[in-house]
XYZ file of C-alpha atoms in Angstrom:
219
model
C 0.000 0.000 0.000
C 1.200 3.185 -0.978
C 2.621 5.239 2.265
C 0.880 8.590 2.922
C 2.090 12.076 4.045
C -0.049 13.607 6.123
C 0.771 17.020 8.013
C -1.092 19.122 10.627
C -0.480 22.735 10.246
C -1.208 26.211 12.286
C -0.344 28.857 14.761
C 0.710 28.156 18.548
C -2.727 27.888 20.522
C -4.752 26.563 17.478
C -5.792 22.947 18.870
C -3.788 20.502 16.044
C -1.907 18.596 18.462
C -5.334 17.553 20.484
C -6.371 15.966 17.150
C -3.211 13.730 16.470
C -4.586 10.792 18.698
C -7.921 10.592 16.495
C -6.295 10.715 13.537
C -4.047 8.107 14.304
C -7.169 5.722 15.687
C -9.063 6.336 12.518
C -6.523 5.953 10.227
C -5.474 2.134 12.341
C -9.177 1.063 13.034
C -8.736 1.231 8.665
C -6.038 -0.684 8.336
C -3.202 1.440 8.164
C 0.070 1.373 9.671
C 0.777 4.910 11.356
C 4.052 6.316 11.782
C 3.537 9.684 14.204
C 6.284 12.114 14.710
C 6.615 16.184 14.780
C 8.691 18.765 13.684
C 11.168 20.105 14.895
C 12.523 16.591 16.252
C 11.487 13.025 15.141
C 14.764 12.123 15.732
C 17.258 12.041 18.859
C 19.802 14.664 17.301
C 16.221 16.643 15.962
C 14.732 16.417 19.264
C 18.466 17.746 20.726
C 18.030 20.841 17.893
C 14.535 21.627 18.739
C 15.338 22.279 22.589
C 17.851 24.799 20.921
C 15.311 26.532 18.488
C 12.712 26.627 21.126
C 14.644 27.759 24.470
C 17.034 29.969 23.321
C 18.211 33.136 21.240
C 19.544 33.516 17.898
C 19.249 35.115 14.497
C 16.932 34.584 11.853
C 19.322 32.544 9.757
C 21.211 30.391 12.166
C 17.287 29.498 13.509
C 16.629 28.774 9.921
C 19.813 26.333 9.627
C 18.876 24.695 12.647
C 15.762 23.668 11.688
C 16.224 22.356 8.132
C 19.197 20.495 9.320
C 16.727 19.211 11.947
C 14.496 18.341 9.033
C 16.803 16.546 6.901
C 17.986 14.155 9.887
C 14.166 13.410 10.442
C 13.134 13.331 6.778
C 16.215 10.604 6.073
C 15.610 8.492 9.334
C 11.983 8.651 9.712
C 9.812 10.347 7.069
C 11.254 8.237 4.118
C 11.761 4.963 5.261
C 7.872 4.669 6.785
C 6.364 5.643 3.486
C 8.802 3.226 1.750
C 6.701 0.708 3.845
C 3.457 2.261 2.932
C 2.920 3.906 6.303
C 0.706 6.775 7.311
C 3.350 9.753 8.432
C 1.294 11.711 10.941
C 3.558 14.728 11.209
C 2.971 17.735 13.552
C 4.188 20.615 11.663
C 6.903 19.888 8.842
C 7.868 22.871 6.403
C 5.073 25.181 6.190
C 5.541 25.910 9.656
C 9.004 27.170 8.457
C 7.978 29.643 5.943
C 5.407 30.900 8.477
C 7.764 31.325 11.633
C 10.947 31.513 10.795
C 9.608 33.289 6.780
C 6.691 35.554 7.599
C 6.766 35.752 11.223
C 10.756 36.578 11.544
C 10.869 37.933 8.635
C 13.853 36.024 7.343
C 14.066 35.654 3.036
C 11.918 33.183 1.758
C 14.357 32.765 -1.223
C 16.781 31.302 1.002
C 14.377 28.770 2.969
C 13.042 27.780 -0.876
C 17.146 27.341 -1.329
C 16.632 25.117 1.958
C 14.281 23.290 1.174
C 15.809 22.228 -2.097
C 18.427 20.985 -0.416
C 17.079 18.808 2.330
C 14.033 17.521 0.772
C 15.759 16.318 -2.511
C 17.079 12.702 -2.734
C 18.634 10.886 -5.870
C 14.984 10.387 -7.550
C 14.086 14.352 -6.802
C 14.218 14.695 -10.748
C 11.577 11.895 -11.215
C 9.253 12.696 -8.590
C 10.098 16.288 -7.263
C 10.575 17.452 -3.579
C 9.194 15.130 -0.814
C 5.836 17.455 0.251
C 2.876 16.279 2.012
C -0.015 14.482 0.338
C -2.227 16.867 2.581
C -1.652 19.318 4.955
C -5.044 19.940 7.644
C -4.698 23.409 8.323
C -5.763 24.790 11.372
C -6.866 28.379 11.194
C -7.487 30.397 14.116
C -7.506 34.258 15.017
C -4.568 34.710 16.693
C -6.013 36.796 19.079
C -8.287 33.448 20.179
C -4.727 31.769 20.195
C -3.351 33.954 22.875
C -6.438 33.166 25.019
C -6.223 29.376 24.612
C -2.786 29.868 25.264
C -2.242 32.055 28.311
C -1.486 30.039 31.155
C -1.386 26.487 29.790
C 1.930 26.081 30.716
C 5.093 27.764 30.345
C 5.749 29.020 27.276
C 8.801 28.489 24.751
C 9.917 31.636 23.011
C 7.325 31.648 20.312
C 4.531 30.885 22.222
C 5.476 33.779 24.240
C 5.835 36.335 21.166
C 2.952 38.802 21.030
C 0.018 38.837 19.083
C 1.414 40.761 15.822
C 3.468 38.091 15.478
C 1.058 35.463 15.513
C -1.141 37.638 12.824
C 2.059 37.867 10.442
C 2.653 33.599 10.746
C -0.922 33.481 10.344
C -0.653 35.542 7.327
C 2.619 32.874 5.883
C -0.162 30.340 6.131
C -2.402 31.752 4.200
C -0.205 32.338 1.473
C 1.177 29.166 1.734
C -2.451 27.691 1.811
C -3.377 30.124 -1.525
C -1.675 27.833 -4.660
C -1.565 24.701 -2.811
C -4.752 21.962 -3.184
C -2.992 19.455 -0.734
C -4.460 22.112 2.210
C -7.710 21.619 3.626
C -8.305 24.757 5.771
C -10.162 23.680 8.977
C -12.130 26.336 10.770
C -10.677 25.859 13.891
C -12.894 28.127 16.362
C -15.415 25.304 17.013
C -15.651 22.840 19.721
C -13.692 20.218 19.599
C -16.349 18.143 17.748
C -16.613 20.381 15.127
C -13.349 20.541 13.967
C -13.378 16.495 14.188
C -16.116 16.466 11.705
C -14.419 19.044 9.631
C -11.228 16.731 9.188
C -12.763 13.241 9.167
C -14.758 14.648 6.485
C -12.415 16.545 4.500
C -10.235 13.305 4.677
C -12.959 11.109 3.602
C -13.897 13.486 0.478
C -10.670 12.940 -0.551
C -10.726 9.568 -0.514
C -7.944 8.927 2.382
C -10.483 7.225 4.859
C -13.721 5.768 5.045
C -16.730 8.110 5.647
C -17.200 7.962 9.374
C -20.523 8.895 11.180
C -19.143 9.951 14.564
C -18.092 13.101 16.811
C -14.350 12.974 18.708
C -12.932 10.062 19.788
């Protein structure tokens, strides 16, 4: 069976991560093999870089490094060899989330993270079959100002979590534009109860063909 990428995108706050454990029931209680990991990390040297990108301060670029070299570890010790075996990749963020942080919510060229991302998700077949991108990417969209409320006092926050709210609106914003020219995103409304949202994936997936229609709320 043919392995599939599947990516959960959006701001800090906007509920993806509570959806990961459904997604990887449905996609099992079908028959699938699932294969769950995040980004940055994945990996025990990506997990190592992560702590760095999250905790503490540097520039644009050298954040930028940090996490494509991240990505390339987990791409060449995870991502690949699962959908060799036909897996489902359940990925929490992957390289959207880089042109919306580090692109449009640092500020940091996007000519140079396209330059990246040439690099790292290229094998020996990229001519044949192109960079490795996700089959579909579930979008999360949320006002970032209802981010900052879901947020505040969770827990304690790394240093994007912490940035303030025009930040949030400008990585918002790299989503969007991301989102514009690209049909493997499914924008999901995501200021709706929990249930909601379920219903707006599971049936997004399953108009796609990726599952079988389901008739339930959340797991």
């Amino acid at each position: 069976m043919k392995g599939l990428f599947l990516t959960l995108e959006g701001i800090d706050g906007a509920g993806k991560s509570s959806h990961i454990d459904a997604l990887e029931a449905l996609f099992t209680a079908q028959g699938r093999q699932v294969t769950r990991t995040r980004e940055p990390g994945g990996t025990p040297l990506a997990e190592t870089l992560r702590a760095l990108i999250l905790e503490q301060p540097m520039d644009p670029l050298t954040e930028s490094l940090l996490v494509f070299a991240a990505r390339r570890d987990h791409v060449v010790r995870v991502i690949e060899p699962a959908l060799a075996r036909g897996d489902v990749v359940l990925c929490d963020r992957f390289t959207d989330a880089t042109f919306a942080y580090q692109g449009a919510g640092r500020g940091f060229d996007p000519a140079v993270l396209s330059t990246l991302e040439g690099w790292v998700q290229a094998d020996a077949d990229a001519a044949a079959r192109g960079l490795l991108q996700p089959d579909i990417t579930v979008w999360f969209d949320l006002a970032p100002e209802i981010a900052a409320e879901r947020l505040a006092g969770a827990r304690v926050p790394d240093k994007f979590e912490s940035q303030p709210v025009e930040f949030f609106k400008r990585v918002a914003a790299g989503y969007a534009a991301r989102a514009k020219d690209a049909p493997r995103f499914v924008r999901i409304d995501a200021d709706q109860s929990r249930e909601a949202v379920w219903q707006q994936i599971e049936a997004a997936l399953a108009e796609r063909g990726l599952v079988a229609s389901q008739s339930g709320g959340a797991p």
